[in-house]
CSV table of C-alpha atoms in Angstrom, one decimal:
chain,number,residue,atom,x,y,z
A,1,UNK,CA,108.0,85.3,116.3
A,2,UNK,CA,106.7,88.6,116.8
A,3,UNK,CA,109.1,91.4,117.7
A,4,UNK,CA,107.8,94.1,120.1
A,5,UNK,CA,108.7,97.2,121.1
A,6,UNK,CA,106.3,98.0,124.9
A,7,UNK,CA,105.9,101.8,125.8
A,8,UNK,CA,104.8,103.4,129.4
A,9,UNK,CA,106.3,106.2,130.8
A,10,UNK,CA,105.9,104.6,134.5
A,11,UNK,CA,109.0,102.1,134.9
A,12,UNK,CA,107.5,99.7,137.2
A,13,UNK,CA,104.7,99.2,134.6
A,14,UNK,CA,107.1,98.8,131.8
A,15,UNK,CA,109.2,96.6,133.5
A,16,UNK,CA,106.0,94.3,134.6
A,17,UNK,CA,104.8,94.4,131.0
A,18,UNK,CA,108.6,93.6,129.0
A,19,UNK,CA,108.5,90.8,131.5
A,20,UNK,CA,105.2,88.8,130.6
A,21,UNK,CA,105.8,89.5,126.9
A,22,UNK,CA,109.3,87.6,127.5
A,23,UNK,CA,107.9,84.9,128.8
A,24,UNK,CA,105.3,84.2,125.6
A,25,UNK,CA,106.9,82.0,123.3
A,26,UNK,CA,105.2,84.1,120.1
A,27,UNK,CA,107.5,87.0,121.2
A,28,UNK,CA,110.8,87.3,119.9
A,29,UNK,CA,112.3,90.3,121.4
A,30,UNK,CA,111.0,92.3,123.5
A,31,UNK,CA,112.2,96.3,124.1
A,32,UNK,CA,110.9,98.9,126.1
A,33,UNK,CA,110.8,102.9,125.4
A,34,UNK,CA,109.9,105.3,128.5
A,35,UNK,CA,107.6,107.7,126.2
A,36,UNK,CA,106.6,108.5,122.5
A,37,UNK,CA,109.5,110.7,121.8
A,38,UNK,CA,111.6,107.5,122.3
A,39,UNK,CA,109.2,104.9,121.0
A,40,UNK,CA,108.7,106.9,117.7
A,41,UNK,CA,112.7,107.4,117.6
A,42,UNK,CA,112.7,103.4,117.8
A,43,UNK,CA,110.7,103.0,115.2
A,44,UNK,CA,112.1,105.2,112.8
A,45,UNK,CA,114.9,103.1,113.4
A,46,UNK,CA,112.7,100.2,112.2
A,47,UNK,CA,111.3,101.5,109.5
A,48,UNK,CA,115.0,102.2,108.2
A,49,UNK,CA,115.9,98.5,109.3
A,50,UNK,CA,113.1,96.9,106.5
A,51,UNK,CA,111.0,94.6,107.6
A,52,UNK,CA,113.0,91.9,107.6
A,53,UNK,CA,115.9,93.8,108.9
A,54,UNK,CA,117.5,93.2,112.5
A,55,UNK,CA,115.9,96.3,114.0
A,56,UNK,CA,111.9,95.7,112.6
A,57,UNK,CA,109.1,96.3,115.2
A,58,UNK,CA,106.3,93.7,114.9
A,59,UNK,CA,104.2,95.6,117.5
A,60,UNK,CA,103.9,98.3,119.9
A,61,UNK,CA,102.2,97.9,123.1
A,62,UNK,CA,101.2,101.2,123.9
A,63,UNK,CA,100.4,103.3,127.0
A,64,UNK,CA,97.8,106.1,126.3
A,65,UNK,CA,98.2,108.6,129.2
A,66,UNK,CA,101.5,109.6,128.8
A,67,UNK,CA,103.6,113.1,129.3
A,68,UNK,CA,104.1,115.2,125.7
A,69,UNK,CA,102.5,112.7,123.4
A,70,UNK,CA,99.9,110.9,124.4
A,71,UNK,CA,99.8,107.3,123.2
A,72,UNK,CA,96.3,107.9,121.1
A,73,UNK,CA,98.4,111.0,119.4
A,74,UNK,CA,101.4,108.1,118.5
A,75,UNK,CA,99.3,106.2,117.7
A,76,UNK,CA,97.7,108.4,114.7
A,77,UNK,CA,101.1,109.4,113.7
A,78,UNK,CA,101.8,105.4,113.5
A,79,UNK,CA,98.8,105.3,110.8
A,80,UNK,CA,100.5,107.3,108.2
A,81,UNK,CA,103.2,105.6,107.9
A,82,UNK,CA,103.2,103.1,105.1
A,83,UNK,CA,104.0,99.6,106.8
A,84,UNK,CA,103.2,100.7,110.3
A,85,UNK,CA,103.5,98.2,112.8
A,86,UNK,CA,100.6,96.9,114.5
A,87,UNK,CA,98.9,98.6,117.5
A,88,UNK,CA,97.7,97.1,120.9
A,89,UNK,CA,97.1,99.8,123.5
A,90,UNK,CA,97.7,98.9,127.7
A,91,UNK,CA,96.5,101.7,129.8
A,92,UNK,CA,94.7,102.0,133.5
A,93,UNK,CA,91.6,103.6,131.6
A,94,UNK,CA,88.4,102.2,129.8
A,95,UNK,CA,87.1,105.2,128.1
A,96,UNK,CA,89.5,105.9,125.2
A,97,UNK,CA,88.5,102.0,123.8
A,98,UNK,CA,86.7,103.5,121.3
A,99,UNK,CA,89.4,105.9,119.9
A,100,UNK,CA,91.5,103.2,120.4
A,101,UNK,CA,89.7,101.1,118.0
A,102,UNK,CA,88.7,103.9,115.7
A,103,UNK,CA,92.8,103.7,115.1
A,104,UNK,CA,92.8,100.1,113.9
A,105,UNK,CA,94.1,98.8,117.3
A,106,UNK,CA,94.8,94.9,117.7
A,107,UNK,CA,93.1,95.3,120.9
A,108,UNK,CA,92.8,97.4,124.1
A,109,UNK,CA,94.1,95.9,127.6
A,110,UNK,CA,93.4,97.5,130.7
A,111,UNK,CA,96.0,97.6,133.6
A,112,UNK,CA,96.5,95.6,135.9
A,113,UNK,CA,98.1,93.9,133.1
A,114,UNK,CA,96.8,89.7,133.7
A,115,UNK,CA,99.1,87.5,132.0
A,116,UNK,CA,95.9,85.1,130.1
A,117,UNK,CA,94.6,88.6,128.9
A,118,UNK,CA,97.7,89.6,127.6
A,119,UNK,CA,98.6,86.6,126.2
A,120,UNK,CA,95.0,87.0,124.3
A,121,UNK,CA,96.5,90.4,123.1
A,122,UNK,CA,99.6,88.4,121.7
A,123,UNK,CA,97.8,85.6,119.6
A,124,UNK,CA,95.1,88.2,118.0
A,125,UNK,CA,98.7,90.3,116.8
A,126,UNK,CA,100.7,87.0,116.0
A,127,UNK,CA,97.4,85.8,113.9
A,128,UNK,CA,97.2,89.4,111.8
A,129,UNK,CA,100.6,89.1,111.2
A,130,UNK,CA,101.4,85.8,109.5
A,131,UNK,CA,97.7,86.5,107.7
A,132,UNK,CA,98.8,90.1,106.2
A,133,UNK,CA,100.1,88.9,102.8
A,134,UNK,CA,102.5,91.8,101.3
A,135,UNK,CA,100.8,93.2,97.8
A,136,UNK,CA,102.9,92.7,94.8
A,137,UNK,CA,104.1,95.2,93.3
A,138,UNK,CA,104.2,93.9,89.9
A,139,UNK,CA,101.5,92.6,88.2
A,140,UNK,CA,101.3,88.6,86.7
A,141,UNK,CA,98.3,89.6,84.6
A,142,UNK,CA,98.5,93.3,82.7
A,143,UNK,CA,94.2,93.1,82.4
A,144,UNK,CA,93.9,92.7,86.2
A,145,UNK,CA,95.5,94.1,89.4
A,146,UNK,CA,96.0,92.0,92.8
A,147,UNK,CA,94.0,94.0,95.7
A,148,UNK,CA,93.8,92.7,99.0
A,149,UNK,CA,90.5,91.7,101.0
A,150,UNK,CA,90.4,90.2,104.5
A,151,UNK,CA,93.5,88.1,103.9
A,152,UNK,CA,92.4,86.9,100.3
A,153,UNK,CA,94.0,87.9,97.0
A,154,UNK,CA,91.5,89.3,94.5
A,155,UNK,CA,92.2,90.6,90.6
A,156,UNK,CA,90.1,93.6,89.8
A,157,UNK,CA,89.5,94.1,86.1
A,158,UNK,CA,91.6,97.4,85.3
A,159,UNK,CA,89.0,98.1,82.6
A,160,UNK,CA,86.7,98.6,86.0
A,161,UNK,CA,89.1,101.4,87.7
A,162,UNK,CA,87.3,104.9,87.5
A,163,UNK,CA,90.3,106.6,88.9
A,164,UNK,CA,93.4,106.5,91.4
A,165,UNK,CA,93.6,108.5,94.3
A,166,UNK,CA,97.4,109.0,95.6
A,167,UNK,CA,97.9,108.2,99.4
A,168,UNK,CA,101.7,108.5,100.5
A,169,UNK,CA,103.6,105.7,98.7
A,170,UNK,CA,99.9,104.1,98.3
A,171,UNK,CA,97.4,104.4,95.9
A,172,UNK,CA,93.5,103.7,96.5
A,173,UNK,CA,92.1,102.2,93.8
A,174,UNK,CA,88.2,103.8,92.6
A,175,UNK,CA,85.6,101.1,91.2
A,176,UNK,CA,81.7,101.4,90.7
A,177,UNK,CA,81.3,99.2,93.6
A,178,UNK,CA,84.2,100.4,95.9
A,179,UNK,CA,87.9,101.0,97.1
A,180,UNK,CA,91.3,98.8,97.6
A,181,UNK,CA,94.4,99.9,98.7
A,182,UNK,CA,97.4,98.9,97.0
A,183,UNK,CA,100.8,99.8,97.8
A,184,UNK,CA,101.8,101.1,94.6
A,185,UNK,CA,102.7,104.4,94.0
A,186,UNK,CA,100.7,106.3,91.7
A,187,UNK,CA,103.3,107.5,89.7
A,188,UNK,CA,104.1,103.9,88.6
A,189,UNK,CA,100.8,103.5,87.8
A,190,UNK,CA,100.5,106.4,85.7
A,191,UNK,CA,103.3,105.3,83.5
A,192,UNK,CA,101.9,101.4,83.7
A,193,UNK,CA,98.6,102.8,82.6
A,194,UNK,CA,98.5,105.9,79.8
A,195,UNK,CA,98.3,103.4,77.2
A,196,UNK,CA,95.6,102.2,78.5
A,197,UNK,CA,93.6,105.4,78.5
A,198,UNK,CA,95.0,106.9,81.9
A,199,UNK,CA,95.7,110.1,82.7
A,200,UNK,CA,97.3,112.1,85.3
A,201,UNK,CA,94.7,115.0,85.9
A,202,UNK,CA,96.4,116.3,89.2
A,203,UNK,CA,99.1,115.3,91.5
A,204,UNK,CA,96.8,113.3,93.8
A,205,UNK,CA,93.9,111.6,91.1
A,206,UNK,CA,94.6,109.4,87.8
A,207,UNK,CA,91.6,109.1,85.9
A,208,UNK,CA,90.6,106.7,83.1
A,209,UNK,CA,89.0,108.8,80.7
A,210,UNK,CA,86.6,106.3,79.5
A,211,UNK,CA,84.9,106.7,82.8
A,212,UNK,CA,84.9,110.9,82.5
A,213,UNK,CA,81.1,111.7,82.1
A,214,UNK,CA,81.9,115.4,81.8
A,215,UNK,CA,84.1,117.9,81.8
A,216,UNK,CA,83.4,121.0,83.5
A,217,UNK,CA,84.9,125.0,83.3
A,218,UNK,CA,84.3,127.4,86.4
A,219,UNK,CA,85.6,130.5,87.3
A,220,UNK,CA,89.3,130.0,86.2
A,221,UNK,CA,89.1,125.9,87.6
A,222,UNK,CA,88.2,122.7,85.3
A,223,UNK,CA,86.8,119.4,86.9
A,224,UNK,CA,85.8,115.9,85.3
A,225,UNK,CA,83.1,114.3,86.7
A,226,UNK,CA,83.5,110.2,87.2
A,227,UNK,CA,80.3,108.8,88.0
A,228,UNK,CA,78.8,110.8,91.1
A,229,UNK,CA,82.8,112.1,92.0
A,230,UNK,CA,83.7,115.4,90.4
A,231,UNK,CA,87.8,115.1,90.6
A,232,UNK,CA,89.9,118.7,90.2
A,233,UNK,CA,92.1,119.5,86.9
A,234,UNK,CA,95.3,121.1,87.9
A,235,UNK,CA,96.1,123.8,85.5
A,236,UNK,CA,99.5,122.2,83.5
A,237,UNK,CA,97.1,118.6,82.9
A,238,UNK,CA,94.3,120.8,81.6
A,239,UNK,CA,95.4,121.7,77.7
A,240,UNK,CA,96.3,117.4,77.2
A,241,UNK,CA,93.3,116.0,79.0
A,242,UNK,CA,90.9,118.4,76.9
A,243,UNK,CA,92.6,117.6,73.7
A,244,UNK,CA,92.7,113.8,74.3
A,245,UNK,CA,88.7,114.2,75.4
A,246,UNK,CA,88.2,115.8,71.9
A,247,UNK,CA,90.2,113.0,69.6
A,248,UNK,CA,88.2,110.4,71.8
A,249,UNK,CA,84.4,112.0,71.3
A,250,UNK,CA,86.2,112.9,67.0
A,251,UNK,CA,87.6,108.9,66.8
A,252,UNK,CA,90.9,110.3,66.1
């Protein structure tokens, strides 16, 4: 049962749409929000709720042309949140479908609002959600590290990690053949990993030093290059990283 939270600033419209997502069994609850400043204070009060709490948002069903912030503008906000809920946009206009969809939207319903079409709307949100599997946090096998892929768990060899890129309370994951998002944060990482050759090179990159081609001075700045990615060394990680390069290249 999906709970959604519907925003347009014209009443009749909101009223129309609250009512048709009542009357679809998939929907829960159903609240409505007169613009962004409300919808975003609404979820706010979701994201403090959990989301299993009594007050989490499933989806918002989102008007674009709107007074203040548009609905493309909350919906970008929505993006950097770290469990944001999903996105389907209702609006009277066809040309912002593809900023619409260039913000992972659900899907994109034009006004007047059918009942079939929104019902579409509905099953393609209820279907993402039961499919999104939460990441774990902790890992069954030290060696590997869950990722997920189009609704399938995958292990990715942590010997294959180049580096770690921080993202919020994310981290994206750097292989030879490509990226995974897990939502760990990389200072747990970087405690979970030194002893296996990790290091902490800045506050935003973790790099395995077995994967540092070279090491690189400029005028007052110091780099490592990891394959074709040359990653900055903040000035307090510098002195350790080049004195554990040297013991590794020594066999100390």
């Amino acid at each position: 049962m999906l709970r959604a939270l519907a925003v347009d600033d014209e009443l009749p419209s909101l009223e129309e749409l609250l009512y048709l997502l009542h009357t679809d069994p998939r929907i829960g609850s159903a609240e409505g929000a007169g613009d962004a400043t409300e919808a975003l204070r609404r979820i706010n009060r979701a994201l403090e709720s959990g989301p299993d709490g009594p007050d989490a948002i499933d989806v918002v069903f989102l008007d674009i042309q709107m007074p203040g912030l548009d609905g493309l503008e909350t919906a970008r906000l929505l993006t950097g949140l770290a469990e944001p809920p999903l996105v389907v946009f209702v609006t009277a206009h066809e040309g912002f479908a593809v900023h619409a969809f260039d913000l992972k939207a659900v899907d994109y319903v034009l006004k007047p609002v059918r009942r079939e079409r929104l019902a579409e709307a509905v099953r393609r949100a209820a279907q993402l959600r039961r499919t999104a599997q939460p990441i774990p946090v902790h890992e069954p096998d030290p060696d590997h590290i869950p990722v997920e892929l189009g609704g399938v768990t995958r292990f990715v060899p942590v010997e294959d990690i180049t580096h770690v890129e921080a993202q919020g309370d994310y981290a994206r994951l750097h292989t030879a053949h490509g990226s995974h998002l897990v939502r760990i944060p990389l200072s747990t990482l970087e405690e979970r990993w030194r002893a296996r050759g990790f290091l902490r090179i800045h506050r935003s990159h973790l790099v395995a030093l077995r994967h540092i081609d070279e090491l690189r001075f400029g005028a007052g700045t110091v780099s490592v290059l990891v394959g074709s990615v040359e990653l900055q060394v903040s000035r307090r990680h510098t002195r350790e990283l080049r004195d554990l390069l040297m013991r590794r290249t020594s066999g100390r």
